[in-house]
Amino acid sequence: MRTNSDDPDAFTVTGASEAAEHRRSIRNYAPEPIPESDLRELLRLAGRAPSAWNVQPWRFVVVQSPALKADLAAAAYGQQQVVRAPATIVLVSDMVDALARIPESTHPDMPQAARDSTVESVRDTFASQSDEQREAWGNAQSNIALGYLLLLAEAFGYGTSPMLGFEPDKVKALLGLPAHVRIPALVAIGYPAEEGFRPHRLPAESLADFR
Amino acid sequence: MRTNSDDPDAFTVTGASEAAEHRRSIRNYAPEPIPESDLRELLRLAGRAPSAWNVQPWRFVVVQSPALKADLAAAAYGQQQVVRAPATIVLVSDMVDALARIPESTHPDMPQAARDSTVESVRDTFASQSDEQREAWGNAQSNIALGYLLLLAEAFGYGTSPMLGFEPDKVKALLGLPAHVRIPALVAIGYPAEEGFRPHRLPAESLADFR
């Protein structure tokens, strides 16, 4: 986490609302690596996001090797934030693995009979869907964890740049990922070396309707 | 926001990591309404979430009327948290409205020529997609804002229960929403009146792969 030892009042983790208010996309990063403990803690906390039936389809491939980052950038239309950032997180949705692990995902405080019937009903639900429906579902659920990750990274003092512009098949080939997975986003992450553009959003009152 | 005037150390908004750590689904709520100012601020902050091309497909219908909540619960297989919570937020993804508002979404700091070409290229991209692809895309992007919303609500001191179990056509009919929209989730929100189940997640180290 970003700390400033010269400032006795420095905080390490900011509030959620400040993080939401101030976060902006960062495309230039300082060269310092992020401590692996911070990356692991961020991903652990992002994985606290809820998902329907607790399916947790998200997986994370953290790319830090300079050679692999260069290849990843090439699969992302040359976007330089992939190489400029000390790490780029490839967010992966893997419904095959997630469904295989449903017995592990069901709550251990539930009685065994209830756990068994939950496992069966979740698998039945997805078995009746097409591959496309199931993978789209996992992709969408994984974005709940992406929202967590972006907000948490900002609160930890890191800049991020989520990207949708990449060739999924090339990224899968590069990382040895199976064909059935989806890649909801790449997320460059590191210490910001630029201010970034101020965020611009539609007026909040135009998006909410109270009944 | 939840405050406790008897406690001089009471905080109003907690940190992002504490919120991620402690959040759990709440299905029983105290009857007190949430101040509308808090709901509006939560939705404004949720709307700070990033989206590709800044499309911001998310819209929010906040249902507080007891009669409408009862009808909404009926469209959600009778889930009682919809009526027990002082408010249930219907998260809506509306790509038709979002694409109509792209000129408003493009960054005002960009030169006009760049804004015009962005508008054109975003619309061209989506024009080449099927309705199904475009709506699935908006649905997935809206879940980034859902992740923000759930984390922010917890930080504000509110309990939430996101739900995927509902009949979309019935919810649309009830709220007068157009057929083309998607509904990524319903979110019950209010002051918790139960502790809720402790969250259970897959081991974080089994989801992350460092390269």
CSV table of C-alpha atoms in Angstrom, one decimal:
chain,number,residue,atom,x,y,z
A,1,MET,CA,0.0,0.0,0.0
A,2,ARG,CA,1.2,3.5,-0.6
A,3,THR,CA,2.5,5.1,2.5
A,4,ASN,CA,4.5,8.3,3.0
A,5,SER,CA,6.7,8.0,6.0
A,6,ASP,CA,7.5,11.7,6.1
A,7,ASP,CA,3.8,12.4,6.9
A,8,PRO,CA,2.7,11.1,10.3
A,9,ASP,CA,-0.9,11.5,9.3
A,10,ALA,CA,-0.5,9.4,6.1
A,11,PHE,CA,-3.2,6.8,5.8
A,12,THR,CA,-2.7,3.5,4.0
A,13,VAL,CA,-6.2,2.7,2.9
A,14,THR,CA,-8.7,5.3,2.1
A,15,GLY,CA,-12.5,5.1,2.4
A,16,ALA,CA,-14.7,3.6,-0.2
A,17,SER,CA,-16.5,6.7,-1.1
A,18,GLU,CA,-13.3,8.7,-1.5
A,19,ALA,CA,-11.9,5.9,-3.7
A,20,ALA,CA,-15.1,6.0,-5.9
A,21,GLU,CA,-15.0,9.7,-6.1
A,22,HIS,CA,-11.3,10.0,-7.1
A,23,ARG,CA,-10.5,6.9,-9.1
A,24,ARG,CA,-9.5,7.6,-12.7
A,25,SER,CA,-7.8,5.5,-15.4
A,26,ILE,CA,-4.1,5.7,-15.3
A,27,ARG,CA,-2.0,4.8,-18.3
A,28,ASN,CA,1.5,5.8,-17.1
A,29,TYR,CA,3.1,4.2,-14.1
A,30,ALA,CA,6.2,4.5,-12.0
A,31,PRO,CA,8.6,1.5,-12.6
A,32,GLU,CA,8.5,0.2,-9.0
A,33,PRO,CA,6.9,-3.2,-8.6
A,34,ILE,CA,3.9,-3.6,-6.4
A,35,PRO,CA,4.7,-5.8,-3.3
A,36,GLU,CA,3.3,-9.3,-4.0
A,37,SER,CA,1.6,-9.2,-0.6
A,38,ASP,CA,-0.5,-6.2,-1.7
A,39,LEU,CA,-1.5,-7.9,-5.0
A,40,ARG,CA,-2.5,-11.0,-3.1
A,41,GLU,CA,-4.5,-9.0,-0.6
A,42,LEU,CA,-6.2,-7.0,-3.3
A,43,LEU,CA,-7.2,-10.2,-5.1
A,44,ARG,CA,-8.3,-11.9,-1.9
A,45,LEU,CA,-10.6,-8.9,-1.1
A,46,ALA,CA,-11.9,-8.6,-4.7
A,47,GLY,CA,-12.8,-12.3,-4.3
A,48,ARG,CA,-15.0,-11.4,-1.4
A,49,ALA,CA,-17.5,-10.0,-3.9
A,50,PRO,CA,-20.8,-11.8,-3.9
A,51,SER,CA,-22.0,-13.9,-6.8
A,52,ALA,CA,-25.2,-15.8,-7.4
A,53,TRP,CA,-25.2,-19.2,-5.7
A,54,ASN,CA,-21.7,-18.1,-4.5
A,55,VAL,CA,-20.4,-19.5,-7.8
A,56,GLN,CA,-17.3,-17.2,-7.8
A,57,PRO,CA,-16.4,-17.7,-11.5
A,58,TRP,CA,-13.5,-15.2,-11.4
A,59,ARG,CA,-9.8,-16.2,-11.7
A,60,PHE,CA,-6.8,-13.9,-11.9
A,61,VAL,CA,-3.6,-14.2,-13.9
A,62,VAL,CA,-1.1,-11.6,-12.7
A,63,VAL,CA,1.4,-10.9,-15.4
A,64,GLN,CA,4.6,-9.3,-14.1
A,65,SER,CA,7.3,-10.8,-16.4
A,66,PRO,CA,8.5,-8.1,-18.8
A,67,ALA,CA,8.6,-10.5,-21.7
A,68,LEU,CA,5.1,-11.8,-21.1
A,69,LYS,CA,3.8,-8.2,-20.6
A,70,ALA,CA,5.2,-7.3,-24.0
A,71,ASP,CA,3.4,-10.3,-25.6
A,72,LEU,CA,0.2,-9.4,-23.7
A,73,ALA,CA,0.5,-5.8,-25.0
A,74,ALA,CA,0.8,-7.1,-28.5
A,75,ALA,CA,-2.4,-9.1,-28.0
A,76,ALA,CA,-4.1,-5.9,-26.7
A,77,TYR,CA,-3.6,-3.8,-29.9
A,78,GLY,CA,-0.2,-2.5,-28.5
A,79,GLN,CA,-1.7,-0.7,-25.5
A,80,GLN,CA,1.4,0.5,-23.7
A,81,GLN,CA,-0.2,0.6,-20.2
A,82,VAL,CA,0.2,-3.2,-20.2
A,83,VAL,CA,4.0,-2.8,-20.3
A,84,ARG,CA,4.3,0.4,-18.4
A,85,ALA,CA,2.5,-1.0,-15.4
A,86,PRO,CA,4.5,-3.2,-13.1
A,87,ALA,CA,1.6,-5.7,-13.3
A,88,THR,CA,-1.3,-6.4,-15.5
A,89,ILE,CA,-4.1,-8.6,-14.1
A,90,VAL,CA,-5.9,-10.8,-16.6
A,91,LEU,CA,-9.4,-11.3,-15.2
A,92,VAL,CA,-10.7,-14.7,-16.3
A,93,SER,CA,-14.2,-16.2,-15.9
A,94,ASP,CA,-14.0,-20.0,-15.8
A,95,MET,CA,-17.5,-21.5,-15.4
A,96,VAL,CA,-16.2,-25.1,-16.0
A,97,ASP,CA,-13.8,-24.8,-13.0
A,98,ALA,CA,-16.4,-22.9,-11.0
A,99,LEU,CA,-19.1,-25.6,-11.5
A,100,ALA,CA,-16.6,-28.3,-10.8
A,101,ARG,CA,-15.9,-26.6,-7.4
A,102,ILE,CA,-19.5,-26.0,-6.4
A,103,PRO,CA,-19.2,-28.5,-3.6
A,104,GLU,CA,-16.4,-26.4,-2.2
A,105,SER,CA,-18.3,-23.1,-2.8
A,106,THR,CA,-21.4,-24.2,-0.9
A,107,HIS,CA,-21.5,-22.9,2.7
A,108,PRO,CA,-19.9,-25.3,5.2
A,109,ASP,CA,-22.4,-24.1,7.8
A,110,MET,CA,-25.3,-25.6,5.8
A,111,PRO,CA,-26.4,-29.2,6.7
A,112,GLN,CA,-24.9,-31.8,4.3
A,113,ALA,CA,-28.3,-32.6,2.8
A,114,ALA,CA,-28.9,-29.0,2.0
A,115,ARG,CA,-25.4,-28.7,0.5
A,116,ASP,CA,-26.0,-31.7,-1.7
A,117,SER,CA,-29.3,-30.4,-3.0
A,118,THR,CA,-27.8,-27.0,-3.7
A,119,VAL,CA,-24.9,-28.5,-5.7
A,120,GLU,CA,-27.4,-30.5,-7.7
A,121,SER,CA,-29.8,-27.6,-8.4
A,122,VAL,CA,-27.0,-25.2,-9.4
A,123,ARG,CA,-25.5,-27.8,-11.8
A,124,ASP,CA,-29.0,-28.6,-13.2
A,125,THR,CA,-29.6,-24.9,-13.8
A,126,PHE,CA,-26.4,-24.5,-15.8
A,127,ALA,CA,-26.7,-27.8,-17.6
A,128,SER,CA,-29.9,-26.6,-19.2
A,129,GLN,CA,-28.1,-23.5,-20.6
A,130,SER,CA,-26.0,-23.3,-23.8
A,131,ASP,CA,-22.3,-22.9,-23.5
A,132,GLU,CA,-22.7,-19.3,-24.7
A,133,GLN,CA,-25.3,-18.5,-22.0
A,134,ARG,CA,-23.3,-20.0,-19.3
A,135,GLU,CA,-20.1,-18.3,-20.3
A,136,ALA,CA,-21.8,-14.9,-20.7
A,137,TRP,CA,-23.3,-15.4,-17.2
A,138,GLY,CA,-19.9,-16.0,-15.7
A,139,ASN,CA,-18.4,-13.1,-17.5
A,140,ALA,CA,-21.1,-10.8,-16.1
A,141,GLN,CA,-20.8,-12.1,-12.6
A,142,SER,CA,-17.0,-11.6,-12.7
A,143,ASN,CA,-17.5,-7.9,-13.3
A,144,ILE,CA,-18.9,-7.6,-9.8
A,145,ALA,CA,-15.4,-8.7,-8.6
A,146,LEU,CA,-13.9,-6.2,-11.1
A,147,GLY,CA,-15.9,-3.4,-9.5
A,148,TYR,CA,-14.5,-4.5,-6.1
A,149,LEU,CA,-11.0,-4.7,-7.5
A,150,LEU,CA,-10.9,-1.3,-9.1
A,151,LEU,CA,-12.3,0.4,-6.0
A,152,LEU,CA,-10.0,-1.5,-3.6
A,153,ALA,CA,-6.9,-0.8,-5.7
A,154,GLU,CA,-7.7,2.9,-5.6
A,155,ALA,CA,-8.2,2.7,-1.8
A,156,PHE,CA,-4.8,1.0,-1.5
A,157,GLY,CA,-3.2,3.9,-3.4
A,158,TYR,CA,-2.7,2.2,-6.8
A,159,GLY,CA,-3.7,3.4,-10.2
A,160,THR,CA,-5.5,1.1,-12.6
A,161,SER,CA,-6.6,1.0,-16.2
A,162,PRO,CA,-9.2,-1.6,-17.1
A,163,MET,CA,-9.1,-2.6,-20.8
A,164,LEU,CA,-11.6,-4.4,-23.0
A,165,GLY,CA,-9.5,-3.8,-26.2
A,166,PHE,CA,-7.6,-7.1,-26.7
A,167,GLU,CA,-7.9,-10.3,-28.8
A,168,PRO,CA,-9.2,-13.0,-26.4
A,169,ASP,CA,-7.9,-15.9,-28.4
A,170,LYS,CA,-4.4,-14.5,-28.5
A,171,VAL,CA,-4.5,-13.8,-24.7
A,172,LYS,CA,-5.7,-17.4,-24.1
A,173,ALA,CA,-3.0,-18.9,-26.3
A,174,LEU,CA,-0.3,-16.7,-24.6
A,175,LEU,CA,-1.3,-17.7,-21.1
A,176,GLY,CA,-2.2,-21.3,-21.9
A,177,LEU,CA,-5.9,-20.8,-20.9
A,178,PRO,CA,-8.6,-23.2,-22.1
A,179,ALA,CA,-10.9,-22.1,-25.0
A,180,HIS,CA,-14.0,-22.1,-22.8
A,181,VAL,CA,-12.9,-19.3,-20.5
A,182,ARG,CA,-14.0,-15.7,-21.0
A,183,ILE,CA,-11.8,-12.7,-20.3
A,184,PRO,CA,-13.9,-9.8,-18.9
A,185,ALA,CA,-11.0,-7.4,-18.7
A,186,LEU,CA,-7.3,-6.8,-18.5
A,187,VAL,CA,-6.4,-4.4,-15.6
A,188,ALA,CA,-3.0,-2.6,-15.6
A,189,ILE,CA,-2.1,-1.7,-12.0
A,190,GLY,CA,0.8,0.2,-10.4
A,191,TYR,CA,1.9,3.5,-8.8
A,192,PRO,CA,0.5,6.4,-10.9
A,193,ALA,CA,3.0,8.5,-12.8
A,194,GLU,CA,0.4,10.8,-14.2
A,195,GLU,CA,-2.7,12.6,-13.0
A,196,GLY,CA,-5.0,11.1,-15.6
A,197,PHE,CA,-8.2,12.6,-17.0
A,198,ARG,CA,-10.8,13.8,-14.5
A,199,PRO,CA,-13.7,11.4,-14.7
A,200,HIS,CA,-16.7,12.5,-16.6
A,201,ARG,CA,-20.1,10.9,-15.9
A,202,LEU,CA,-23.7,11.4,-16.9
A,203,PRO,CA,-25.6,13.4,-14.3
A,204,ALA,CA,-26.5,11.0,-11.5
A,205,GLU,CA,-30.1,12.4,-11.2
A,206,SER,CA,-30.7,11.4,-14.9
A,207,LEU,CA,-29.9,7.7,-14.1
A,208,ALA,CA,-32.0,7.2,-11.0
A,209,ASP,CA,-35.8,7.0,-10.8
A,210,PHE,CA,-37.5,6.9,-7.3
A,211,ARG,CA,-40.8,5.1,-7.0
B,1,MET,CA,-25.1,6.9,6.8
B,2,ARG,CA,-25.2,5.0,10.0
B,3,THR,CA,-23.9,7.1,12.9
B,4,ASN,CA,-24.0,6.6,16.6
B,5,SER,CA,-24.1,9.9,18.4
B,6,ASP,CA,-23.4,8.2,21.8
B,7,ASP,CA,-20.0,7.1,20.6
B,8,PRO,CA,-17.5,9.9,20.0
B,9,ASP,CA,-15.4,7.6,17.9
B,10,ALA,CA,-18.2,6.5,15.6
B,11,PHE,CA,-17.2,6.6,12.0
B,12,THR,CA,-19.7,7.3,9.2
B,13,VAL,CA,-18.0,5.7,6.2
B,14,THR,CA,-15.6,2.8,6.6
B,15,GLY,CA,-12.6,1.9,4.5
B,16,ALA,CA,-13.0,-0.1,1.3
B,17,SER,CA,-11.0,-3.1,2.5
B,18,GLU,CA,-13.1,-3.4,5.7
B,19,ALA,CA,-16.2,-3.2,3.7
B,20,ALA,CA,-15.0,-6.0,1.4
B,21,GLU,CA,-14.0,-8.1,4.3
B,22,HIS,CA,-17.2,-7.7,6.3
B,23,ARG,CA,-20.0,-7.4,3.8
B,24,ARG,CA,-22.5,-10.3,3.9
B,25,SER,CA,-26.0,-10.7,2.4
B,26,ILE,CA,-28.7,-9.4,4.7
B,27,ARG,CA,-32.3,-10.6,4.3
B,28,ASN,CA,-33.9,-9.0,7.4
B,29,TYR,CA,-34.0,-5.2,7.8
B,30,ALA,CA,-35.1,-2.7,10.4
B,31,PRO,CA,-38.2,-0.8,9.2
B,32,GLU,CA,-36.6,2.7,9.2
B,33,PRO,CA,-36.3,4.2,5.7
B,34,ILE,CA,-32.9,5.2,4.3
B,35,PRO,CA,-32.6,8.9,3.9
B,36,GLU,CA,-33.1,9.7,0.2
B,37,SER,CA,-29.9,11.8,0.3
B,38,ASP,CA,-27.9,8.7,1.2
B,39,LEU,CA,-29.6,6.6,-1.6
B,40,ARG,CA,-28.8,9.4,-4.1
B,41,GLU,CA,-25.2,9.7,-3.0
B,42,LEU,CA,-24.7,5.9,-3.1
B,43,LEU,CA,-26.1,5.8,-6.7
B,44,ARG,CA,-24.0,8.8,-7.7
B,45,LEU,CA,-20.9,7.1,-6.4
B,46,ALA,CA,-21.8,3.7,-7.9
B,47,GLY,CA,-22.1,5.6,-11.2
B,48,ARG,CA,-18.4,6.7,-10.9
B,49,ALA,CA,-17.6,3.1,-11.9
B,50,PRO,CA,-15.6,2.9,-15.1
B,51,SER,CA,-17.1,1.4,-18.3
B,52,ALA,CA,-15.6,0.8,-21.7
B,53,TRP,CA,-15.8,3.9,-23.8
B,54,ASN,CA,-17.5,5.5,-20.8
B,55,VAL,CA,-20.8,4.1,-22.0
B,56,GLN,CA,-22.4,3.9,-18.5
B,57,PRO,CA,-25.3,1.6,-19.4
B,58,TRP,CA,-26.5,1.4,-15.8
B,59,ARG,CA,-29.8,2.9,-14.7
B,60,PHE,CA,-31.4,2.6,-11.2
B,61,VAL,CA,-35.1,2.3,-10.3
B,62,VAL,CA,-35.4,2.7,-6.5
B,63,VAL,CA,-38.6,1.0,-5.2
B,64,GLN,CA,-39.7,2.3,-1.8
B,65,SER,CA,-43.5,2.2,-2.1
B,66,PRO,CA,-44.9,-0.7,0.0
B,67,ALA,CA,-47.4,-1.6,-2.7
B,68,LEU,CA,-44.8,-1.7,-5.5
B,69,LYS,CA,-42.4,-3.6,-3.3
B,70,ALA,CA,-45.0,-6.3,-2.7
B,71,ASP,CA,-45.6,-6.6,-6.5
B,72,LEU,CA,-41.8,-6.7,-7.1
B,73,ALA,CA,-41.4,-9.5,-4.5
B,74,ALA,CA,-44.1,-11.4,-6.3
B,75,ALA,CA,-42.1,-11.1,-9.5
B,76,ALA,CA,-39.0,-12.3,-7.5
B,77,TYR,CA,-40.5,-15.7,-6.5
B,78,GLY,CA,-41.8,-14.2,-3.3
B,79,GLN,CA,-38.4,-13.3,-1.9
B,80,GLN,CA,-39.3,-11.4,1.3
B,81,GLN,CA,-36.1,-9.3,1.5
B,82,VAL,CA,-37.7,-7.2,-1.3
B,83,VAL,CA,-40.5,-6.1,1.1
B,84,ARG,CA,-38.6,-6.2,4.4
B,85,ALA,CA,-36.0,-3.8,3.1
B,86,PRO,CA,-37.0,-0.1,3.1
B,87,ALA,CA,-35.8,0.1,-0.5
B,88,THR,CA,-35.1,-2.3,-3.3
B,89,ILE,CA,-32.9,-1.0,-6.1
B,90,VAL,CA,-33.6,-2.4,-9.6
B,91,LEU,CA,-30.4,-2.3,-11.5
B,92,VAL,CA,-31.2,-1.8,-15.2
B,93,SER,CA,-28.9,-1.9,-18.2
B,94,ASP,CA,-30.2,0.2,-21.1
B,95,MET,CA,-28.0,0.2,-24.1
B,96,VAL,CA,-30.5,2.0,-26.3
B,97,ASP,CA,-30.5,5.0,-24.0
B,98,ALA,CA,-26.7,4.7,-23.3
B,99,LEU,CA,-25.9,4.8,-27.1
B,100,ALA,CA,-28.3,7.7,-27.6
B,101,ARG,CA,-26.4,9.6,-24.9
B,102,ILE,CA,-22.9,8.8,-26.2
B,103,PRO,CA,-22.4,12.5,-27.3
B,104,GLU,CA,-23.0,13.4,-23.6
B,105,SER,CA,-20.8,10.6,-22.3
B,106,THR,CA,-17.7,11.6,-24.3
B,107,HIS,CA,-15.2,13.6,-22.4
B,108,PRO,CA,-15.8,17.4,-22.7
B,109,ASP,CA,-12.1,18.0,-22.4
B,110,MET,CA,-11.6,16.2,-25.7
B,111,PRO,CA,-11.4,18.4,-28.8
B,112,GLN,CA,-14.8,18.4,-30.7
B,113,ALA,CA,-13.4,16.5,-33.7
B,114,ALA,CA,-12.1,13.8,-31.5
B,115,ARG,CA,-15.4,13.6,-29.7
B,116,ASP,CA,-17.3,13.3,-33.0
B,117,SER,CA,-15.1,10.5,-34.2
B,118,THR,CA,-15.4,8.7,-30.8
B,119,VAL,CA,-19.2,8.9,-31.0
B,120,GLU,CA,-19.1,7.5,-34.5
B,121,SER,CA,-16.7,4.7,-33.8
B,122,VAL,CA,-18.6,3.6,-30.6
B,123,ARG,CA,-21.9,3.6,-32.5
B,124,ASP,CA,-20.4,1.7,-35.4
B,125,THR,CA,-19.0,-0.9,-33.1
B,126,PHE,CA,-22.4,-1.6,-31.5
B,127,ALA,CA,-24.3,-1.3,-34.8
B,128,SER,CA,-22.3,-4.4,-36.0
B,129,GLN,CA,-23.5,-6.5,-33.1
B,130,SER,CA,-26.7,-8.4,-32.6
B,131,ASP,CA,-29.2,-7.1,-30.1
B,132,GLU,CA,-28.4,-10.0,-27.9
B,133,GLN,CA,-24.6,-9.3,-28.0
B,134,ARG,CA,-25.1,-5.6,-27.3
B,135,GLU,CA,-27.5,-6.2,-24.4
B,136,ALA,CA,-25.3,-8.9,-22.9
B,137,TRP,CA,-22.4,-6.5,-23.1
B,138,GLY,CA,-24.3,-3.7,-21.3
B,139,ASN,CA,-25.5,-6.2,-18.7
B,140,ALA,CA,-21.9,-7.3,-17.9
B,141,GLN,CA,-20.6,-3.7,-17.8
B,142,SER,CA,-23.4,-2.7,-15.4
B,143,ASN,CA,-22.1,-5.3,-12.9
B,144,ILE,CA,-19.0,-3.2,-12.5
B,145,ALA,CA,-21.3,-0.5,-11.0
B,146,LEU,CA,-23.0,-3.3,-9.0
B,147,GLY,CA,-19.7,-4.2,-7.4
B,148,TYR,CA,-19.2,-0.5,-6.5
B,149,LEU,CA,-22.7,-0.2,-5.1
B,150,LEU,CA,-22.5,-3.2,-2.8
B,151,LEU,CA,-19.1,-2.2,-1.4
B,152,LEU,CA,-20.2,1.4,-1.0
B,153,ALA,CA,-23.4,0.5,0.7
B,154,GLU,CA,-21.5,-1.6,3.2
B,155,ALA,CA,-19.1,1.3,3.8
B,156,PHE,CA,-22.1,3.6,4.4
B,157,GLY,CA,-23.4,1.1,7.1
B,158,TYR,CA,-26.2,-0.5,5.1
B,159,GLY,CA,-26.9,-4.1,4.5
B,160,THR,CA,-27.7,-5.4,1.0
B,161,SER,CA,-28.9,-8.5,-0.7
B,162,PRO,CA,-28.3,-8.7,-4.4
B,163,MET,CA,-30.8,-11.1,-6.2
B,164,LEU,CA,-30.8,-12.8,-9.5
B,165,GLY,CA,-33.9,-14.8,-8.9
B,166,PHE,CA,-36.8,-12.9,-10.6
B,167,GLU,CA,-38.8,-12.9,-13.7
B,168,PRO,CA,-37.4,-10.1,-15.9
B,169,ASP,CA,-40.5,-9.7,-18.0
B,170,LYS,CA,-42.7,-9.3,-15.0
B,171,VAL,CA,-40.3,-6.7,-13.4
B,172,LYS,CA,-40.2,-4.8,-16.7
B,173,ALA,CA,-44.0,-4.8,-17.0
B,174,LEU,CA,-44.4,-3.7,-13.4
B,175,LEU,CA,-42.0,-0.8,-13.7
B,176,GLY,CA,-43.0,0.2,-17.3
B,177,LEU,CA,-39.5,-0.5,-18.6
B,178,PRO,CA,-38.9,-1.1,-22.3
B,179,ALA,CA,-38.4,-4.7,-23.6
B,180,HIS,CA,-34.8,-4.1,-24.7
B,181,VAL,CA,-33.4,-3.4,-21.2
B,182,ARG,CA,-31.6,-6.0,-19.1
B,183,ILE,CA,-31.9,-6.3,-15.4
B,184,PRO,CA,-28.6,-7.5,-14.0
B,185,ALA,CA,-29.8,-7.6,-10.4
B,186,LEU,CA,-32.3,-6.5,-7.7
B,187,VAL,CA,-30.6,-5.1,-4.6
B,188,ALA,CA,-32.5,-4.9,-1.3
B,189,ILE,CA,-30.9,-2.3,0.9
B,190,GLY,CA,-31.5,-1.1,4.5
B,191,TYR,CA,-30.3,-1.2,8.1
B,192,PRO,CA,-29.5,-4.8,8.9
B,193,ALA,CA,-31.7,-6.5,11.5
B,194,GLU,CA,-29.7,-9.8,11.4
B,195,GLU,CA,-26.1,-10.7,11.5
B,196,GLY,CA,-26.3,-12.8,8.3
B,197,PHE,CA,-24.2,-15.8,7.3
B,198,ARG,CA,-20.5,-15.3,7.5
B,199,PRO,CA,-19.2,-15.2,3.9
B,200,HIS,CA,-17.5,-18.3,2.6
B,201,ARG,CA,-15.2,-18.1,-0.4
B,202,LEU,CA,-12.8,-20.3,-2.3
B,203,PRO,CA,-9.2,-20.0,-1.0
B,204,ALA,CA,-7.8,-16.9,-2.6
B,205,GLU,CA,-4.5,-18.6,-3.5
B,206,SER,CA,-6.4,-21.1,-5.6
B,207,LEU,CA,-7.8,-18.3,-7.8
B,208,ALA,CA,-4.6,-16.3,-8.5
B,209,ASP,CA,-1.8,-17.3,-10.8
B,210,PHE,CA,1.4,-15.2,-10.8
B,211,ARG,CA,3.5,-15.1,-14.0
